[in-house]
mmCIF file of C-alpha atoms and ligand atoms in Angstrom:
data_model
loop_
_atom_site.group_PDB
_atom_site.id
_atom_site.type_symbol
_atom_site.label_atom_id
_atom_site.label_comp_id
_atom_site.label_asym_id
_atom_site.label_seq_id
_atom_site.Cartn_x
_atom_site.Cartn_y
_atom_site.Cartn_z
ATOM 1 C CA UNK A 642 0.131 -0.081 -0.107
ATOM 2 C CA UNK A 643 1.290 3.525 -0.738
ATOM 3 C CA UNK A 644 -0.171 7.250 -0.591
ATOM 4 C CA UNK A 645 -2.825 7.853 -2.987
ATOM 5 C CA UNK A 646 -4.610 11.157 -3.768
ATOM 6 C CA UNK A 647 -4.682 13.799 -1.264
ATOM 7 C CA UNK A 648 -8.447 14.074 -0.354
ATOM 8 C CA UNK A 649 -8.184 17.539 1.819
ATOM 9 C CA UNK A 650 -5.042 19.681 1.141
ATOM 10 C CA UNK A 651 -3.187 21.190 4.580
ATOM 11 C CA UNK A 652 -4.204 24.494 3.700
ATOM 12 C CA UNK A 653 -8.207 23.532 3.453
ATOM 13 C CA UNK A 654 -7.784 21.866 6.988
ATOM 14 C CA UNK A 655 -6.478 25.407 8.165
ATOM 15 C CA UNK A 656 -8.826 26.925 6.713
ATOM 16 C CA UNK A 657 -11.788 25.044 8.082
ATOM 17 C CA UNK A 658 -10.039 24.474 11.667
ATOM 18 C CA UNK A 659 -9.826 28.304 11.924
ATOM 19 C CA UNK A 660 -13.292 28.264 11.110
ATOM 20 C CA UNK A 661 -14.578 25.800 13.557
ATOM 21 C CA UNK A 662 -12.443 27.405 16.011
ATOM 22 C CA UNK A 663 -14.026 30.959 15.714
ATOM 23 C CA UNK A 664 -17.663 29.111 16.156
ATOM 24 C CA UNK A 665 -16.360 27.490 19.336
ATOM 25 C CA UNK A 666 -14.454 30.590 21.013
ATOM 26 C CA UNK A 667 -18.393 32.269 20.443
ATOM 27 C CA UNK A 668 -20.566 29.393 21.591
ATOM 28 C CA UNK A 669 -18.752 28.800 24.776
ATOM 29 C CA UNK A 670 -17.350 32.315 25.560
ATOM 30 C CA UNK A 671 -17.645 32.355 28.975
ATOM 31 C CA UNK A 672 -17.609 28.860 29.501
ATOM 32 C CA UNK A 673 -14.380 26.669 31.535
ATOM 33 C CA UNK A 674 -14.575 24.471 28.292
ATOM 34 C CA UNK A 675 -13.065 20.987 28.706
ATOM 35 C CA UNK A 676 -11.398 19.636 24.905
ATOM 36 C CA UNK A 677 -11.431 15.806 25.033
ATOM 37 C CA UNK A 678 -8.865 14.331 22.495
ATOM 38 C CA UNK A 679 -10.254 10.640 21.592
ATOM 39 C CA UNK A 680 -6.185 9.147 20.694
ATOM 40 C CA UNK A 681 -4.365 7.858 19.465
ATOM 41 C CA UNK A 682 -5.961 10.238 16.217
ATOM 42 C CA UNK A 683 -7.023 13.150 17.617
ATOM 43 C CA UNK A 684 -3.968 14.516 18.932
ATOM 44 C CA UNK A 685 -3.013 16.540 15.767
ATOM 45 C CA UNK A 686 -6.602 17.838 15.508
ATOM 46 C CA UNK A 687 -6.401 18.608 19.019
ATOM 47 C CA UNK A 688 -3.565 20.719 18.805
ATOM 48 C CA UNK A 689 -4.459 22.647 15.732
ATOM 49 C CA UNK A 690 -7.986 23.408 16.234
ATOM 50 C CA UNK A 691 -7.157 24.065 20.322
ATOM 51 C CA UNK A 692 -4.734 27.275 18.872
ATOM 52 C CA UNK A 693 -8.075 28.571 17.091
ATOM 53 C CA UNK A 694 -10.175 28.618 20.036
ATOM 54 C CA UNK A 695 -9.459 31.916 21.714
ATOM 55 C CA UNK A 696 -10.763 30.482 25.463
ATOM 56 C CA UNK A 697 -8.792 29.375 28.312
ATOM 57 C CA UNK A 698 -9.766 26.020 27.532
ATOM 58 C CA UNK A 699 -8.580 22.877 29.190
ATOM 59 C CA UNK A 700 -7.620 19.155 28.122
ATOM 60 C CA UNK A 701 -7.801 15.685 29.079
ATOM 61 C CA UNK A 702 -7.315 12.875 26.665
ATOM 62 C CA UNK A 703 -8.630 9.057 26.584
ATOM 63 C CA UNK A 704 -7.979 6.255 24.497
ATOM 64 C CA UNK A 705 -10.037 3.911 22.678
ATOM 65 C CA UNK A 706 -9.524 1.098 20.229
ATOM 66 C CA UNK A 707 -11.575 0.438 17.493
ATOM 67 C CA UNK A 708 -9.096 -0.331 14.781
ATOM 68 C CA UNK A 709 -5.990 -2.575 14.739
ATOM 69 C CA UNK A 710 -4.175 -2.687 12.267
ATOM 70 C CA UNK A 711 -6.943 -3.711 9.643
ATOM 71 C CA UNK A 712 -8.867 -1.272 7.730
ATOM 72 C CA UNK A 713 -12.439 -1.798 8.927
ATOM 73 C CA UNK A 714 -14.501 -0.835 12.254
ATOM 74 C CA UNK A 715 -14.500 -3.979 14.184
ATOM 75 C CA UNK A 716 -17.480 -2.498 16.023
ATOM 76 C CA UNK A 717 -16.252 -3.344 19.570
ATOM 77 C CA UNK A 718 -14.869 -0.317 21.496
ATOM 78 C CA UNK A 719 -12.306 -0.548 24.847
ATOM 79 C CA UNK A 720 -11.485 2.294 26.894
ATOM 80 C CA UNK A 721 -7.621 1.716 26.718
ATOM 81 C CA UNK A 722 -6.953 5.353 28.980
ATOM 82 C CA UNK A 723 -9.466 7.095 30.723
ATOM 83 C CA UNK A 724 -9.954 11.100 31.979
ATOM 84 C CA UNK A 725 -7.641 12.145 34.132
ATOM 85 C CA UNK A 726 -10.501 14.380 35.464
ATOM 86 C CA UNK A 727 -14.317 14.354 36.945
ATOM 87 C CA UNK A 728 -15.962 15.993 33.906
ATOM 88 C CA UNK A 729 -19.831 16.132 36.152
ATOM 89 C CA UNK A 730 -20.606 20.134 35.524
ATOM 90 C CA UNK A 731 -18.319 21.166 32.924
ATOM 91 C CA UNK A 732 -18.939 22.008 29.487
ATOM 92 C CA UNK A 733 -17.184 19.444 27.392
ATOM 93 C CA UNK A 734 -16.426 19.091 23.522
ATOM 94 C CA UNK A 735 -15.033 16.086 22.445
ATOM 95 C CA UNK A 736 -12.901 15.822 19.526
ATOM 96 C CA UNK A 737 -12.433 13.109 17.054
ATOM 97 C CA UNK A 738 -10.444 12.997 13.412
ATOM 98 C CA UNK A 739 -12.666 11.013 11.778
ATOM 99 C CA UNK A 740 -16.649 9.808 11.871
ATOM 100 C CA UNK A 741 -16.913 6.358 10.202
ATOM 101 C CA UNK A 742 -19.396 3.987 11.317
ATOM 102 C CA UNK A 743 -20.170 6.360 14.238
ATOM 103 C CA UNK A 744 -19.601 3.524 17.298
ATOM 104 C CA UNK A 745 -17.022 5.523 19.184
ATOM 105 C CA UNK A 746 -18.422 7.976 19.309
ATOM 106 C CA UNK A 747 -21.479 6.974 20.603
ATOM 107 C CA UNK A 748 -19.932 4.478 23.107
ATOM 108 C CA UNK A 749 -18.489 7.670 24.343
ATOM 109 C CA UNK A 750 -21.191 9.960 24.557
ATOM 110 C CA UNK A 751 -23.138 7.222 26.681
ATOM 111 C CA UNK A 752 -20.318 6.502 28.545
ATOM 112 C CA UNK A 753 -19.649 10.429 29.691
ATOM 113 C CA UNK A 754 -22.588 10.963 30.039
ATOM 114 C CA UNK A 755 -23.600 9.058 32.948
ATOM 115 C CA UNK A 756 -20.775 11.582 34.226
ATOM 116 C CA UNK A 757 -23.334 14.560 34.284
ATOM 117 C CA UNK A 758 -21.297 17.105 32.017
ATOM 118 C CA UNK A 759 -22.998 20.034 31.535
ATOM 119 C CA UNK A 760 -22.913 20.113 28.020
ATOM 120 C CA UNK A 761 -21.198 17.308 25.853
ATOM 121 C CA UNK A 762 -21.046 17.876 22.307
ATOM 122 C CA UNK A 763 -18.970 16.641 19.343
ATOM 123 C CA UNK A 764 -16.678 18.371 17.294
ATOM 124 C CA UNK A 765 -15.066 16.408 13.838
ATOM 125 C CA UNK A 766 -12.457 16.950 11.174
ATOM 126 C CA UNK A 767 -13.613 14.589 8.789
ATOM 127 C CA UNK A 768 -17.137 12.779 8.160
ATOM 128 C CA UNK A 769 -17.351 9.744 6.287
ATOM 129 C CA UNK A 770 -20.384 9.927 3.656
ATOM 130 C CA UNK A 771 -22.431 6.425 2.535
ATOM 131 C CA UNK A 772 -22.063 4.994 5.842
ATOM 132 C CA UNK A 773 -24.815 3.964 8.359
ATOM 133 C CA UNK A 774 -24.834 4.878 11.434
ATOM 134 C CA UNK A 775 -26.629 5.913 14.267
ATOM 135 C CA UNK A 776 -27.907 9.556 14.504
ATOM 136 C CA UNK A 777 -25.388 11.312 15.557
ATOM 137 C CA UNK A 778 -25.097 15.454 16.138
ATOM 138 C CA UNK A 779 -21.391 16.422 15.618
ATOM 139 C CA UNK A 780 -22.104 20.195 16.380
ATOM 140 C CA UNK A 781 -18.746 20.861 15.037
ATOM 141 C CA UNK A 782 -18.015 19.610 11.470
ATOM 142 C CA UNK A 783 -15.084 20.353 9.667
ATOM 143 C CA UNK A 784 -15.268 17.903 6.030
ATOM 144 C CA UNK A 785 -17.422 15.631 4.483
ATOM 145 C CA UNK A 786 -15.703 12.747 2.556
ATOM 146 C CA UNK A 787 -16.323 9.828 0.217
ATOM 147 C CA UNK A 788 -16.570 6.569 2.145
ATOM 148 C CA UNK A 789 -12.797 5.484 1.388
ATOM 149 C CA UNK A 790 -10.175 4.547 3.971
ATOM 150 C CA UNK A 791 -7.895 7.749 4.421
ATOM 151 C CA UNK A 792 -5.087 8.615 5.902
ATOM 152 C CA UNK A 793 -2.468 11.539 7.388
ATOM 153 C CA UNK A 794 -3.252 14.843 9.613
ATOM 154 C CA UNK A 795 -3.525 12.353 12.335
ATOM 155 C CA UNK A 796 -4.595 9.035 10.933
ATOM 156 C CA UNK A 797 -2.865 6.117 10.651
ATOM 157 C CA UNK A 798 -1.759 2.855 8.430
ATOM 158 C CA UNK A 799 -0.157 0.301 10.376
ATOM 159 C CA UNK A 800 0.161 2.785 13.034
ATOM 160 C CA UNK A 801 2.150 4.566 10.074
ATOM 161 C CA UNK A 802 1.473 8.118 8.075
ATOM 162 C CA UNK A 803 -0.696 10.345 11.101
ATOM 163 C CA UNK A 804 2.561 13.114 10.458
ATOM 164 C CA UNK A 805 0.994 13.421 7.190
ATOM 165 C CA UNK A 806 -0.188 17.191 6.977
ATOM 166 C CA UNK A 807 -2.759 16.310 4.683
ATOM 167 C CA UNK A 808 -5.398 13.387 3.968
ATOM 168 C CA UNK A 809 -4.972 11.170 1.273
ATOM 169 C CA UNK A 810 -5.976 7.991 0.627
ATOM 170 C CA UNK A 811 -4.285 4.620 0.179
ATOM 171 C CA UNK A 812 -3.643 2.989 -2.743
ATOM 172 C CA UNK A 813 -2.283 -0.241 -3.553
ATOM 173 C CA UNK A 814 1.440 -0.270 -4.694
ATOM 174 C CA UNK A 815 2.224 -1.356 -8.481
ATOM 175 C CA UNK A 816 4.579 -4.035 -7.008
ATOM 176 C CA UNK A 817 2.030 -5.145 -4.170
ATOM 177 C CA UNK A 818 2.098 -9.072 -4.807
HETATM 178 P P1 LIG B 1070 -15.996 4.462 14.074
HETATM 179 O O1 LIG B 1070 -16.174 4.441 14.919
HETATM 180 O O2 LIG B 1070 -16.914 6.039 13.687
HETATM 181 O O3 LIG B 1070 -16.227 3.631 12.717
HETATM 182 O O4 LIG B 1070 -14.551 4.781 14.002
HETATM 183 C C1 LIG B 1070 -13.632 6.103 14.483
HETATM 184 C C2 LIG B 1070 -12.302 5.496 14.455
HETATM 185 O O5 LIG B 1070 -11.579 4.609 13.485
HETATM 186 C C3 LIG B 1070 -11.282 6.926 13.889
HETATM 187 O O6 LIG B 1070 -11.175 7.573 15.286
HETATM 188 C C4 LIG B 1070 -10.359 6.390 13.614
HETATM 189 O O7 LIG B 1070 -9.061 5.379 14.483
HETATM 190 C C5 LIG B 1070 -10.759 4.741 13.280
HETATM 191 N N1 LIG B 1070 -10.614 5.327 10.885
HETATM 192 C C6 LIG B 1070 -12.535 5.498 10.981
HETATM 193 N N2 LIG B 1070 -12.108 5.619 9.401
HETATM 194 C C7 LIG B 1070 -10.493 5.513 9.588
HETATM 195 C C8 LIG B 1070 -9.916 5.562 7.467
HETATM 196 O O8 LIG B 1070 -10.879 6.094 7.261
HETATM 197 N N3 LIG B 1070 -8.816 5.779 8.360
HETATM 198 C C9 LIG B 1070 -7.898 5.487 9.237
HETATM 199 N N4 LIG B 1070 -7.025 5.568 9.489
HETATM 200 N N5 LIG B 1070 -8.960 6.037 10.383
HETATM 201 C C10 LIG B 1070 -9.855 5.448 10.531
#
């Protein structure tokens, strides 16, 4: 497998994150916002989005597993690392890299809402079109993309390519046997 067509350029991502950050800044003005990044993929989006939010936000992270080295969702969500802090009474915004089947976010919303945050919303850079998923209210969304497997900007293939500054499709190498 090798890197294929660029789906979203670094410039497009930056412009979109700026827009999303400005919207979040307006919506949460005066509130004590906690951003929760979903590891590993969301660490890049989290870092860049947060720098476009002009508020004294706090950060926490959760790690969940939904993909191994395969390119299909197993539907099984396992918490590998839980939050470090309580979220009761807090305004919470979950930051995710991509919504595919929506199973990960569906599970996290259920899991986190039991902890009684003041509000609980979702931000995702990428939403895959043409995928059947449970209804999911993504308050801040970046781009809708076709249902192909993508890498870059935090997204990996077999642990690699998370550092690409753009989002690209994977394609079979010519010499693949
Ligand atoms: P979902 O639970 O919505 O099916 O999947 C969410 C997680 O699956 C994402 O956070 C991401 O880690 C992984 N994922 C979904 N689609 C892709 C993709 O096209 N490429 C990569 N690298 N990971 C994906």
